[in-house]
Amino acid sequence: MEKIKIGVVIELKSLRIYWLQLFVVLFLLPFSYLFIMFLSSGGNMNKNEVVSLLIGYMVVTLVSSFVNMLSLRITNTKQPEVLELYSTYSMTFPQIIVSQCITYTLLTLPLVIVVSLYAIISLQSVNVPLFITGTIIGISVLLLISIFLGLAMNNLFLANGLFQILFVIFVILSPSYFNMQSLNKVLKIFLIFNPITHMLNILRTPLKISSGFDIKWSYLYLFVLSILLVMFIARRIKNTYVLEKIF
């Protein structure tokens, strides 16, 4: 546990160099989508619509943070020269990955808490335990996706462009800022294959905001996806070693 704490401190200190990128990823990109949707609505929105948009904003911020930064950080960590730096702290590769996941989760935690509290207080008949469970599952699955992407890529420069494209695809092909019930069947099919759609469903359904399909299918989809991701991650981590420092 002490090694993981050291890893978190290292990550937080290293982020001071990338404060501008952090601002863009954590705030500017997600908020720009939210701002456009508020403008298009003309400000005429009921509480359910406002909460639905805020849940979408929260999820997009998580995706932006994890896919745009955490995945890239993991790809960077795999580079031999970076692993050699971590060897001075006698940290294993799994400990490094866990510390990075904790760091980026902590960065997004204040927003998650604020949006969640607003949603619970604003709406009536909220299933709080189910909502909290959905939040934990959503964050966990996003972390697994980010770890998978980070481990799957070896070229840091290629990963930088690819992860940004994936972020846009995740956001556009998900009902983050709109209701998918108004879409035609073809578009709905595309959205259903997107894991972000199912994360939104398990978060909005406990708030009595319908996404148009049963929450059970979302739990099943995310469960199967998590199993596949864990299998891949376990194999890749097993084959990655931190270089030992030669004294």
Tab-separated table of C-alpha atoms in Angstrom:
chain	number	residue	atom	x	y	z
A	1	MET	CA	0.000	0.000	0.000
A	2	GLU	CA	2.886	2.350	0.769
A	3	LYS	CA	4.278	1.865	-2.746
A	4	ILE	CA	0.912	2.806	-4.247
A	5	LYS	CA	0.839	5.991	-2.150
A	6	ILE	CA	4.293	6.851	-3.466
A	7	GLY	CA	3.031	6.223	-7.001
A	8	VAL	CA	0.069	8.564	-6.475
A	9	VAL	CA	2.372	11.319	-5.170
A	10	ILE	CA	4.629	10.880	-8.211
A	11	GLU	CA	1.656	11.159	-10.567
A	12	LEU	CA	0.275	14.267	-8.867
A	13	LYS	CA	3.669	15.971	-9.000
A	14	SER	CA	4.162	15.078	-12.653
A	15	LEU	CA	0.764	16.584	-13.528
A	16	ARG	CA	2.043	20.030	-12.560
A	17	ILE	CA	3.882	20.048	-15.880
A	18	TYR	CA	0.686	19.291	-17.796
A	19	TRP	CA	-1.655	21.681	-15.971
A	20	LEU	CA	-2.900	23.273	-19.228
A	21	GLN	CA	-3.677	19.900	-20.806
A	22	LEU	CA	-5.357	18.883	-17.558
A	23	PHE	CA	-7.568	21.983	-17.693
A	24	VAL	CA	-8.567	21.247	-21.295
A	25	VAL	CA	-9.282	17.563	-20.663
A	26	LEU	CA	-11.071	17.893	-17.326
A	27	PHE	CA	-13.038	21.065	-17.967
A	28	LEU	CA	-12.872	22.749	-21.369
A	29	LEU	CA	-13.729	19.794	-23.640
A	30	PRO	CA	-16.629	18.346	-21.580
A	31	PHE	CA	-18.064	21.756	-20.658
A	32	SER	CA	-18.074	22.937	-24.280
A	33	TYR	CA	-20.556	20.178	-25.184
A	34	LEU	CA	-22.692	20.980	-22.163
A	35	PHE	CA	-22.680	24.705	-22.933
A	36	ILE	CA	-23.824	24.109	-26.519
A	37	MET	CA	-26.721	21.943	-25.337
A	38	PHE	CA	-27.825	24.589	-22.829
A	39	LEU	CA	-27.740	27.226	-25.572
A	40	SER	CA	-29.713	25.060	-28.004
A	41	SER	CA	-32.416	24.490	-25.384
A	42	GLY	CA	-32.875	28.223	-24.863
A	43	GLY	CA	-32.756	27.695	-21.107
A	44	ASN	CA	-36.206	26.086	-21.090
A	45	MET	CA	-35.441	22.838	-19.295
A	46	ASN	CA	-37.135	21.012	-16.449
A	47	LYS	CA	-35.255	19.383	-13.562
A	48	ASN	CA	-35.145	15.960	-15.219
A	49	GLU	CA	-33.572	17.395	-18.364
A	50	VAL	CA	-31.031	19.419	-16.379
A	51	VAL	CA	-30.011	16.395	-14.301
A	52	SER	CA	-29.824	14.227	-17.424
A	53	LEU	CA	-27.455	16.743	-19.039
A	54	LEU	CA	-25.333	16.965	-15.892
A	55	ILE	CA	-25.031	13.170	-15.731
A	56	GLY	CA	-23.903	13.248	-19.350
A	57	TYR	CA	-21.418	16.005	-18.504
A	58	MET	CA	-20.052	13.936	-15.621
A	59	VAL	CA	-19.596	10.838	-17.773
A	60	VAL	CA	-17.988	12.800	-20.616
A	61	THR	CA	-15.545	14.341	-18.119
A	62	LEU	CA	-14.642	10.863	-16.866
A	63	VAL	CA	-14.156	9.613	-20.425
A	64	SER	CA	-12.082	12.673	-21.295
A	65	SER	CA	-9.867	12.248	-18.233
A	66	PHE	CA	-9.402	8.500	-18.458
A	67	VAL	CA	-9.177	7.990	-22.229
A	68	ASN	CA	-7.340	11.196	-23.146
A	69	MET	CA	-4.887	11.210	-20.239
A	70	LEU	CA	-4.810	7.991	-18.203
A	71	SER	CA	-4.550	5.727	-21.256
A	72	LEU	CA	-1.793	7.889	-22.703
A	73	ARG	CA	0.003	7.912	-19.354
A	74	ILE	CA	-0.062	4.107	-19.221
A	75	THR	CA	1.303	3.873	-22.770
A	76	ASN	CA	4.059	6.283	-21.773
A	77	THR	CA	4.825	4.277	-18.623
A	78	LYS	CA	5.508	1.186	-20.748
A	79	GLN	CA	8.486	2.890	-22.341
A	80	PRO	CA	11.770	1.362	-21.029
A	81	GLU	CA	13.227	4.702	-19.922
A	82	VAL	CA	10.111	5.455	-17.833
A	83	LEU	CA	10.005	1.994	-16.264
A	84	GLU	CA	13.645	2.413	-15.288
A	85	LEU	CA	12.730	5.541	-13.325
A	86	TYR	CA	10.101	3.632	-11.354
A	87	SER	CA	12.638	0.919	-10.553
A	88	THR	CA	14.288	3.324	-8.116
A	89	TYR	CA	11.145	3.071	-5.955
A	90	SER	CA	11.054	-0.758	-6.163
A	91	MET	CA	7.508	-0.616	-7.526
A	92	THR	CA	5.934	-3.431	-9.517
A	93	PHE	CA	4.112	-2.662	-12.765
A	94	PRO	CA	0.654	-3.479	-11.294
A	95	GLN	CA	1.369	-1.046	-8.436
A	96	ILE	CA	2.226	1.655	-10.959
A	97	ILE	CA	-1.020	1.087	-12.884
A	98	VAL	CA	-3.114	1.103	-9.692
A	99	SER	CA	-1.502	4.338	-8.491
A	100	GLN	CA	-2.203	5.999	-11.841
A	101	CYS	CA	-5.843	4.880	-11.779
A	102	ILE	CA	-6.270	6.235	-8.241
A	103	THR	CA	-4.710	9.560	-9.216
A	104	TYR	CA	-7.050	10.235	-12.144
A	105	THR	CA	-10.046	9.011	-10.171
A	106	LEU	CA	-9.204	11.510	-7.423
A	107	LEU	CA	-9.012	14.297	-10.008
A	108	THR	CA	-12.557	13.622	-11.200
A	109	LEU	CA	-14.032	12.727	-7.797
A	110	PRO	CA	-15.091	16.285	-6.796
A	111	LEU	CA	-17.200	16.649	-9.951
A	112	VAL	CA	-18.744	13.202	-9.462
A	113	ILE	CA	-19.717	14.043	-5.877
A	114	VAL	CA	-21.176	17.462	-6.759
A	115	VAL	CA	-23.248	16.195	-9.707
A	116	SER	CA	-24.430	13.133	-7.770
A	117	LEU	CA	-25.538	15.186	-4.754
A	118	TYR	CA	-27.355	17.682	-7.000
A	119	ALA	CA	-29.142	14.866	-8.833
A	120	ILE	CA	-30.221	13.122	-5.622
A	121	ILE	CA	-31.393	16.350	-3.947
A	122	SER	CA	-33.165	17.770	-7.002
A	123	LEU	CA	-35.196	14.732	-8.003
A	124	GLN	CA	-37.786	12.717	-6.119
A	125	SER	CA	-38.003	8.920	-5.797
A	126	VAL	CA	-34.303	8.409	-6.458
A	127	ASN	CA	-32.934	4.910	-5.896
A	128	VAL	CA	-29.773	6.061	-4.114
A	129	PRO	CA	-28.125	2.623	-3.557
A	130	LEU	CA	-28.644	1.699	-7.216
A	131	PHE	CA	-27.311	5.084	-8.338
A	132	ILE	CA	-24.178	4.762	-6.184
A	133	THR	CA	-23.672	1.213	-7.453
A	134	GLY	CA	-24.005	2.437	-11.038
A	135	THR	CA	-21.477	5.209	-10.407
A	136	ILE	CA	-18.914	2.779	-8.990
A	137	ILE	CA	-19.468	0.316	-11.835
A	138	GLY	CA	-19.246	3.066	-14.449
A	139	ILE	CA	-15.958	4.407	-13.104
A	140	SER	CA	-14.534	0.880	-12.776
A	141	VAL	CA	-15.407	-0.062	-16.357
A	142	LEU	CA	-13.977	3.200	-17.685
A	143	LEU	CA	-10.752	2.502	-15.798
A	144	LEU	CA	-10.573	-0.970	-17.331
A	145	ILE	CA	-11.142	0.456	-20.816
A	146	SER	CA	-8.415	3.039	-20.239
A	147	ILE	CA	-5.946	0.443	-18.950
A	148	PHE	CA	-6.752	-1.775	-21.933
A	149	LEU	CA	-6.121	1.068	-24.382
A	150	GLY	CA	-2.921	2.094	-22.631
A	151	LEU	CA	-1.533	-1.442	-22.638
A	152	ALA	CA	-2.667	-2.204	-26.185
A	153	MET	CA	-0.702	0.716	-27.675
A	154	ASN	CA	3.080	0.802	-27.898
A	155	ASN	CA	3.632	3.881	-30.054
A	156	LEU	CA	3.163	6.954	-27.857
A	157	PHE	CA	2.661	9.398	-30.739
A	158	LEU	CA	0.120	7.182	-32.494
A	159	ALA	CA	-1.698	6.640	-29.194
A	160	ASN	CA	-1.995	10.387	-28.613
A	161	GLY	CA	-4.000	10.882	-31.819
A	162	LEU	CA	-5.955	7.635	-31.580
A	163	PHE	CA	-7.169	8.214	-28.020
A	164	GLN	CA	-8.505	11.648	-28.946
A	165	ILE	CA	-10.421	10.117	-31.856
A	166	LEU	CA	-11.824	7.415	-29.579
A	167	PHE	CA	-12.948	10.069	-27.097
A	168	VAL	CA	-14.915	11.871	-29.809
A	169	ILE	CA	-16.483	8.585	-30.981
A	170	PHE	CA	-17.434	7.628	-27.418
A	171	VAL	CA	-19.138	10.989	-26.899
A	172	ILE	CA	-20.859	11.420	-30.276
A	173	LEU	CA	-22.166	7.845	-30.441
A	174	SER	CA	-23.675	7.972	-26.950
A	175	PRO	CA	-26.751	9.752	-25.550
A	176	SER	CA	-24.604	11.911	-23.266
A	177	TYR	CA	-26.407	15.116	-24.141
A	178	PHE	CA	-29.607	13.928	-25.818
A	179	ASN	CA	-32.417	11.376	-25.526
A	180	MET	CA	-31.833	8.331	-27.723
A	181	GLN	CA	-35.548	7.444	-27.760
A	182	SER	CA	-36.098	10.016	-30.504
A	183	LEU	CA	-33.557	8.363	-32.824
A	184	ASN	CA	-34.309	5.839	-35.558
A	185	LYS	CA	-33.498	2.139	-35.098
A	186	VAL	CA	-30.247	2.235	-37.100
A	187	LEU	CA	-28.731	4.967	-34.949
A	188	LYS	CA	-29.942	3.245	-31.786
A	189	ILE	CA	-28.024	0.112	-32.783
A	190	PHE	CA	-24.785	2.106	-33.090
A	191	LEU	CA	-25.384	3.681	-29.690
A	192	ILE	CA	-26.146	0.363	-27.983
A	193	PHE	CA	-22.722	-1.029	-28.960
A	194	ASN	CA	-21.061	1.895	-27.190
A	195	PRO	CA	-20.206	1.093	-23.539
A	196	ILE	CA	-20.753	4.761	-22.639
A	197	THR	CA	-24.428	4.350	-23.549
A	198	HIS	CA	-24.795	1.592	-20.970
A	199	MET	CA	-22.920	3.579	-18.318
A	200	LEU	CA	-25.362	6.436	-18.845
A	201	ASN	CA	-28.269	4.000	-18.578
A	202	ILE	CA	-27.202	2.573	-15.197
A	203	LEU	CA	-26.761	6.129	-13.899
A	204	ARG	CA	-29.967	7.672	-15.255
A	205	THR	CA	-32.395	4.814	-14.606
A	206	PRO	CA	-32.108	5.078	-10.766
A	207	LEU	CA	-32.969	8.775	-11.219
A	208	LYS	CA	-36.159	7.799	-13.099
A	209	ILE	CA	-34.738	9.098	-16.370
A	210	SER	CA	-35.467	6.475	-19.016
A	211	SER	CA	-32.944	5.619	-21.726
A	212	GLY	CA	-35.335	3.434	-23.675
A	213	PHE	CA	-34.031	-0.027	-22.735
A	214	ASP	CA	-33.856	-2.250	-19.674
A	215	ILE	CA	-31.053	-1.556	-17.206
A	216	LYS	CA	-30.476	-5.314	-16.870
A	217	TRP	CA	-29.047	-5.428	-20.404
A	218	SER	CA	-26.645	-2.627	-19.505
A	219	TYR	CA	-25.406	-4.509	-16.447
A	220	LEU	CA	-24.971	-7.664	-18.537
A	221	TYR	CA	-23.121	-5.784	-21.291
A	222	LEU	CA	-20.753	-4.094	-18.836
A	223	PHE	CA	-20.176	-7.340	-16.924
A	224	VAL	CA	-19.180	-9.274	-20.057
A	225	LEU	CA	-17.035	-6.374	-21.277
A	226	SER	CA	-15.282	-6.177	-17.888
A	227	ILE	CA	-14.453	-9.890	-17.940
A	228	LEU	CA	-12.911	-9.599	-21.413
A	229	LEU	CA	-10.936	-6.517	-20.442
A	230	VAL	CA	-9.624	-8.095	-17.228
A	231	MET	CA	-8.452	-11.159	-19.173
A	232	PHE	CA	-6.514	-9.010	-21.651
A	233	ILE	CA	-5.103	-6.712	-18.972
A	234	ALA	CA	-3.938	-9.602	-16.791
A	235	ARG	CA	-2.060	-11.146	-19.711
A	236	ARG	CA	-0.381	-7.893	-20.759
A	237	ILE	CA	0.599	-6.883	-17.227
A	238	LYS	CA	2.089	-10.343	-16.626
A	239	ASN	CA	4.404	-9.806	-19.604
A	240	THR	CA	5.518	-6.292	-18.556
A	241	TYR	CA	8.404	-5.888	-16.139
A	242	VAL	CA	9.896	-2.923	-14.373
A	243	LEU	CA	13.583	-2.758	-15.136
A	244	GLU	CA	15.792	-3.313	-12.139
A	245	LYS	CA	18.216	-0.564	-11.266
A	246	ILE	CA	21.862	-1.601	-11.415
A	247	PHE	CA	23.731	-0.359	-8.364
